[in-house]
Coordinates of C-alpha atoms in Angstrom, one line a residue:
M1 CA -11.8 -18.8 5.5
E2 CA -14.4 -19.8 8.1
K3 CA -17.2 -21.7 6.5
K4 CA -20.7 -21.4 7.7
G5 CA -21.4 -23.7 10.6
Q6 CA -17.7 -24.8 10.9
P7 CA -15.1 -23.4 13.3
E8 CA -11.9 -21.9 12.1
D9 CA -8.9 -24.2 11.8
A10 CA -5.7 -23.7 13.9
L11 CA -3.9 -21.7 11.2
E12 CA -6.9 -19.3 10.7
R13 CA -7.2 -18.8 14.5
S14 CA -3.5 -17.7 14.7
L15 CA -3.9 -15.0 12.1
P16 CA -4.6 -11.4 13.2
A17 CA -7.1 -10.9 10.4
K18 CA -9.6 -13.1 8.5
L19 CA -10.7 -13.1 4.9
A20 CA -13.7 -10.9 4.4
P21 CA -16.8 -12.7 3.1
P22 CA -17.8 -12.0 -0.5
R23 CA -20.2 -9.2 -0.9
S24 CA -22.7 -11.8 -1.8
P25 CA -22.7 -15.5 -0.9
E26 CA -24.5 -16.2 -4.2
G27 CA -22.7 -16.9 -7.4
T28 CA -21.6 -14.6 -10.2
A29 CA -22.2 -15.0 -13.9
V30 CA -19.7 -13.5 -16.3
V31 CA -19.8 -13.5 -20.1
L32 CA -16.7 -12.4 -22.1
I33 CA -17.5 -11.4 -25.6
I34 CA -14.3 -11.5 -27.7
D35 CA -13.9 -10.1 -31.1
K36 CA -12.1 -12.7 -33.3
S37 CA -12.1 -10.8 -36.5
S38 CA -9.1 -11.1 -38.8
S39 CA -7.7 -7.7 -37.4
M40 CA -7.2 -9.4 -34.0
E41 CA -4.6 -11.8 -35.5
G42 CA -1.2 -11.9 -33.7
R43 CA -0.6 -10.3 -30.3
K44 CA -4.1 -9.0 -29.8
I45 CA -5.8 -12.4 -29.9
E46 CA -3.0 -14.0 -28.0
L47 CA -3.4 -11.5 -25.1
A48 CA -7.2 -11.7 -25.3
R49 CA -6.9 -15.5 -24.8
L50 CA -4.6 -15.1 -21.8
A51 CA -6.8 -12.4 -20.3
A52 CA -9.9 -14.6 -20.6
I53 CA -8.0 -17.5 -19.0
G54 CA -7.0 -15.2 -16.1
V55 CA -10.7 -14.3 -15.5
V56 CA -11.6 -18.0 -15.4
E57 CA -8.8 -18.8 -12.9
N58 CA -10.0 -16.0 -10.5
L59 CA -13.7 -17.1 -10.3
R60 CA -15.2 -19.2 -7.5
P61 CA -16.6 -22.7 -7.9
I62 CA -20.2 -21.3 -7.4
D63 CA -19.7 -18.7 -10.2
S64 CA -20.4 -19.3 -13.9
V65 CA -18.5 -18.1 -17.0
G66 CA -19.1 -18.1 -20.7
V67 CA -17.0 -17.0 -23.7
L68 CA -18.8 -15.8 -26.8
I69 CA -16.7 -15.1 -29.9
F70 CA -17.8 -13.1 -32.9
D71 CA -16.8 -11.9 -36.4
N72 CA -19.6 -11.5 -38.9
S73 CA -21.6 -14.0 -36.8
F74 CA -21.2 -15.4 -33.3
Q75 CA -20.7 -18.7 -31.5
W76 CA -20.0 -19.9 -28.0
A77 CA -16.4 -20.9 -27.5
V78 CA -17.4 -21.8 -23.9
N79 CA -21.0 -22.2 -23.0
L80 CA -22.0 -20.7 -19.7
R81 CA -20.8 -23.1 -17.0
R82 CA -19.2 -23.4 -13.6
P83 CA -15.4 -22.9 -13.7
T84 CA -14.9 -26.3 -12.0
T85 CA -13.9 -27.7 -15.4
A86 CA -11.2 -25.0 -15.7
T87 CA -8.7 -27.1 -17.6
S88 CA -11.2 -27.9 -20.4
I89 CA -12.4 -24.2 -20.4
K90 CA -8.9 -23.0 -20.8
R91 CA -8.3 -25.4 -23.6
L92 CA -11.3 -24.1 -25.5
I93 CA -10.2 -20.5 -25.0
A94 CA -6.7 -21.3 -26.2
G95 CA -8.3 -22.6 -29.5
I96 CA -9.8 -19.3 -30.5
T97 CA -8.4 -18.2 -33.8
P98 CA -9.1 -14.9 -35.7
D99 CA -11.1 -14.7 -38.9
G100 CA -13.9 -12.6 -40.6
G101 CA -15.3 -9.2 -40.0
T102 CA -17.0 -7.3 -37.1
Q103 CA -20.7 -7.4 -36.0
I104 CA -21.1 -6.5 -32.4
A105 CA -24.8 -6.1 -31.9
P106 CA -25.9 -9.7 -32.5
A107 CA -23.2 -11.0 -30.2
L108 CA -24.2 -8.6 -27.4
T109 CA -27.9 -9.6 -27.7
E110 CA -27.0 -13.3 -27.5
A111 CA -24.8 -12.8 -24.4
F112 CA -27.6 -10.8 -22.7
Q113 CA -30.3 -13.3 -23.4
K114 CA -28.2 -16.2 -22.1
I115 CA -26.9 -14.4 -18.9
L116 CA -30.5 -13.5 -18.0
L117 CA -31.2 -17.2 -17.4
Q118 CA -28.4 -17.6 -14.8
P119 CA -29.4 -17.7 -11.1
A120 CA -26.7 -15.3 -10.0
A121 CA -26.5 -12.3 -7.7
Y122 CA -24.2 -10.5 -10.1
K123 CA -24.4 -10.7 -13.9
H124 CA -21.7 -9.0 -15.9
I125 CA -20.8 -8.9 -19.6
V126 CA -17.4 -7.6 -20.9
L127 CA -17.2 -6.8 -24.6
L128 CA -13.7 -6.8 -26.2
T129 CA -13.2 -5.5 -29.7
D130 CA -10.6 -3.8 -32.0
G131 CA -13.0 -2.8 -34.8
I132 CA -16.0 -0.7 -35.8
S133 CA -19.5 -2.1 -36.2
E134 CA -23.0 -1.0 -36.8
E135 CA -24.7 -0.2 -33.5
G136 CA -27.9 -2.0 -34.3
D137 CA -30.3 -2.2 -31.3
S138 CA -27.5 -2.1 -28.7
M139 CA -28.8 0.9 -26.8
T140 CA -32.2 -0.7 -26.4
L141 CA -30.5 -3.7 -25.0
T142 CA -28.5 -1.7 -22.5
K143 CA -31.7 -0.3 -21.1
E144 CA -33.1 -3.8 -20.7
A145 CA -29.8 -4.8 -19.0
V146 CA -30.1 -2.1 -16.4
A147 CA -33.7 -3.1 -15.7
N148 CA -32.6 -6.7 -15.2
H149 CA -29.5 -5.9 -13.1
V150 CA -27.0 -6.9 -15.8
T151 CA -23.9 -4.7 -16.2
V152 CA -21.9 -4.3 -19.4
S153 CA -18.3 -3.1 -19.7
T154 CA -16.4 -2.5 -23.0
V155 CA -12.8 -2.7 -23.9
G156 CA -11.5 -1.1 -27.2
L157 CA -8.1 -2.2 -28.5
G158 CA -6.2 0.1 -30.8
Q159 CA -7.3 3.2 -32.7
D160 CA -9.8 1.6 -35.1
V161 CA -12.7 1.5 -32.6
N162 CA -15.9 3.5 -32.2
R163 CA -15.0 5.1 -28.9
A164 CA -18.3 7.0 -28.6
F165 CA -20.3 3.8 -29.2
L166 CA -18.3 1.7 -26.7
E167 CA -18.5 4.5 -24.1
K168 CA -22.2 4.9 -24.5
V169 CA -22.8 1.1 -24.2
A170 CA -20.8 0.9 -20.9
E171 CA -22.3 4.1 -19.4
S172 CA -25.8 3.1 -20.2
A173 CA -25.4 -0.4 -18.8
L174 CA -23.6 0.9 -15.6
G175 CA -20.3 -0.6 -16.6
K176 CA -16.9 0.9 -17.5
S177 CA -15.2 1.6 -20.8
Y178 CA -11.5 1.1 -21.4
F179 CA -9.3 1.9 -24.4
L180 CA -5.8 0.4 -24.9
N181 CA -3.4 1.2 -27.6
D182 CA -1.0 -1.4 -26.1
P183 CA -2.9 -4.7 -25.4
S184 CA -0.2 -5.8 -22.9
G185 CA -2.4 -4.4 -20.1
L186 CA -5.5 -6.3 -21.1
E187 CA -5.4 -9.1 -18.5
Q188 CA -5.2 -6.6 -15.6
I189 CA -8.0 -4.5 -17.1
L190 CA -10.3 -7.6 -17.4
L191 CA -9.5 -8.9 -13.9
R192 CA -10.0 -5.6 -12.3
D193 CA -13.3 -4.9 -14.1
V194 CA -14.8 -8.4 -13.4
E195 CA -13.8 -8.1 -9.7
E196 CA -15.3 -4.7 -9.3
H197 CA -18.6 -5.7 -10.9
T198 CA -19.1 -9.1 -9.3
G199 CA -18.7 -8.7 -5.5
S200 CA -15.3 -10.3 -5.3
T201 CA -13.1 -10.1 -2.1
A202 CA -10.3 -8.9 -4.3
V203 CA -9.9 -5.1 -5.0
E204 CA -7.8 -4.2 -8.1
K205 CA -7.2 -0.5 -8.3
P206 CA -4.5 2.0 -7.3
I207 CA -4.3 2.4 -3.5
T208 CA -2.1 4.6 -1.3
P209 CA -1.1 2.9 2.0
K210 CA -2.0 4.8 5.1
V211 CA -0.1 4.3 8.4
L212 CA -2.5 3.9 11.3
K213 CA -0.2 2.9 14.1
Q214 CA 3.6 3.3 14.5
S215 CA 5.3 0.0 14.9
Q216 CA 8.9 -1.4 14.9
V217 CA 8.2 -3.1 11.5
L218 CA 8.0 0.4 10.0
E219 CA 11.3 1.6 11.3
G220 CA 13.5 2.9 8.5
V221 CA 10.8 2.1 5.9
A222 CA 9.6 5.7 5.2
M223 CA 6.0 4.6 4.3
E224 CA 5.2 8.1 3.3
T225 CA 7.4 7.5 0.2
A226 CA 5.7 4.3 -0.7
P227 CA 4.2 4.2 -4.3
P228 CA 0.6 3.1 -4.8
L229 CA -0.2 -0.6 -4.8
K230 CA -2.4 -2.0 -7.6
G231 CA -4.7 -4.1 -5.4
Y232 CA -5.3 -6.2 -2.3
V233 CA -7.6 -8.8 -0.9
R234 CA -10.3 -7.6 1.6
F235 CA -9.6 -8.9 5.1
Q236 CA -11.2 -8.0 8.5
A237 CA -8.7 -7.3 11.3
R238 CA -9.5 -9.0 14.6
P239 CA -10.5 -6.6 17.5
T240 CA -7.3 -7.1 19.5
A241 CA -4.9 -7.0 16.5
D242 CA -2.6 -4.2 15.6
N243 CA -3.8 -2.7 12.4
V244 CA -0.6 -1.0 11.3
V245 CA -1.2 0.0 7.7
E246 CA -4.5 0.5 6.0
A247 CA -5.6 0.2 2.4
D248 CA -8.9 1.7 1.1
N249 CA -12.2 2.1 2.9
G250 CA -10.7 1.0 6.3
D251 CA -9.6 -2.3 4.9
P252 CA -6.4 -3.5 6.6
L253 CA -3.2 -3.8 4.6
L254 CA -0.7 -4.9 7.3
V255 CA -2.0 -6.4 10.6
L256 CA 0.1 -7.9 13.4
W257 CA -0.5 -9.5 16.8
Q258 CA 0.8 -11.7 19.5
Y259 CA -0.7 -15.2 19.4
G260 CA 0.2 -17.4 22.4
L261 CA 4.0 -17.4 22.6
G262 CA 4.4 -16.4 18.9
R263 CA 3.8 -13.6 16.5
S264 CA 1.8 -13.6 13.3
A265 CA 1.1 -11.1 10.5
V266 CA -1.2 -10.6 7.5
F267 CA -0.2 -8.5 4.5
T268 CA -3.3 -8.3 2.3
S269 CA -1.6 -7.2 -1.0
D270 CA 1.3 -9.2 -2.6
A271 CA 5.0 -9.0 -2.8
K272 CA 5.3 -9.7 -6.5
N273 CA 4.8 -8.1 -9.9
R274 CA 1.0 -8.3 -10.0
W275 CA 0.0 -5.7 -7.3
A276 CA 3.4 -4.6 -5.9
A277 CA 5.1 -4.0 -9.2
S278 CA 6.0 -0.4 -8.2
W279 CA 7.0 -1.5 -4.7
V280 CA 9.7 -3.9 -6.0
A281 CA 12.0 -0.9 -6.9
W282 CA 11.0 1.2 -3.9
P283 CA 13.8 1.5 -1.4
G284 CA 11.5 0.7 1.5
F285 CA 10.4 -2.7 0.0
D286 CA 13.4 -4.8 1.3
R287 CA 13.5 -3.0 4.6
L288 CA 9.8 -3.6 5.3
W289 CA 10.0 -7.3 4.7
T290 CA 13.2 -7.6 6.7
N291 CA 11.5 -5.9 9.6
I292 CA 8.4 -8.1 9.3
F293 CA 10.3 -11.3 9.4
R294 CA 12.5 -10.1 12.3
D295 CA 9.3 -9.3 14.2
L296 CA 7.9 -12.8 13.5
L297 CA 11.0 -14.8 14.4
P298 CA 12.0 -15.6 18.0
H299 CA 14.1 -12.6 19.2
A300 CA 17.6 -14.1 19.3
P301 CA 20.4 -11.9 20.7
E302 CA 22.4 -12.1 17.4
S303 CA 20.7 -12.3 14.1
E304 CA 21.0 -11.3 10.5
T305 CA 18.1 -10.7 8.2
S306 CA 18.0 -9.6 4.6
A307 CA 15.3 -9.4 1.9
D308 CA 15.7 -9.1 -1.8
F309 CA 13.4 -9.4 -4.9
D310 CA 14.6 -11.8 -7.6
R311 CA 13.3 -10.2 -10.7
A312 CA 14.4 -13.0 -13.0
N313 CA 12.2 -15.5 -11.1
N314 CA 9.6 -13.1 -9.7
E315 CA 10.4 -14.1 -6.1
L316 CA 10.7 -12.4 -2.8
V317 CA 13.7 -14.0 -1.0
V318 CA 14.3 -13.5 2.7
D319 CA 17.4 -14.9 4.4
I320 CA 17.4 -15.1 8.2
G321 CA 20.4 -16.2 10.2
W322 CA 21.1 -16.5 13.9
R323 CA 24.0 -17.7 16.0
V324 CA 23.3 -20.2 18.7
A325 CA 25.8 -21.7 21.3
C326 CA 25.4 -25.4 22.2
P327 CA 23.9 -25.6 25.8
I328 CA 25.4 -29.0 26.4
R329 CA 29.0 -28.2 25.4
P330 CA 29.5 -24.5 26.5
R331 CA 33.0 -24.4 25.0
S332 CA 31.9 -25.7 21.6
P333 CA 31.9 -23.3 18.6
I334 CA 28.9 -21.2 18.1
S335 CA 26.8 -22.5 15.2
T336 CA 25.0 -20.3 12.7
H337 CA 21.5 -21.3 11.5
W338 CA 20.0 -20.0 8.3
V339 CA 16.4 -20.1 7.0
R340 CA 15.5 -19.0 3.5
T341 CA 11.8 -18.0 2.8
V342 CA 10.7 -17.6 -0.8
S343 CA 7.4 -16.0 -1.9
R344 CA 6.6 -17.1 -5.5
R345 CA 3.9 -15.8 -7.8
R346 CA 1.5 -18.6 -8.6

């Protein structure tokens, strides 16, 4: 990404789109309030820890994050700090163990008071619970939150939650409420919610690709049959680039162009199980990536290209082969050259 006062490097200049700037150059403050009552024991607390770590890994160095845990009382598992010490933060989150009852209001008040002190453009609290608690003065707090530009979202796990209370807190504090019977989707929910409320360049929500311009890379793909993607990163297409497929709000999804003697492309979603999970089984998936790599390679007269998704290793594997005759010894056998490109999930 181009930094203020610095020119783009050679790789960035060659791409037909550049990363969109964050909605605000100032930092974001996020507090995760995690219920650690005894009912969270087992899979719930395990997935809550993983979801919290996922949020930390997706924040910028200028952001700040805190993790407040509660049962009958509350304590800071991670005091509000920059995620530059991500390893120690993740170690602290991994050490959260369940015990005790459920008292939400005091923890919510503590999180609000601490996040108010942060010099951030966006201030967001996420409350995660699987239990029922007295409301206390929570509704008064949500009014104060709105007045101080603090948003609050809530996540209820299982059936034993006060849905009306959690919905009311989120609605009053301009956040969102989520309810999960199966906690396996928790990490995606937390990542999407934090990104939507903190001005991130990532957009995590279902999007239906829209073809803007016919191109050879779409031949045989049948984009009209493509299932929704779960997210993408906001890029800005360059004025002379071919914006072939669009995501939401005019944001590009697939952009191509000629750069010097070569070709380059930007695909702003992914080719793995995070955002493209439904694409992996879509018949057009392999054809699309085969076409893209053919478009990017030097146009040899004889070539073979294939793409496949390795579900066991969560990898997109593209094999490209072309036959070349030796120009020095015209009667020598034609040699075949192969290149394998692998896209792995980090």
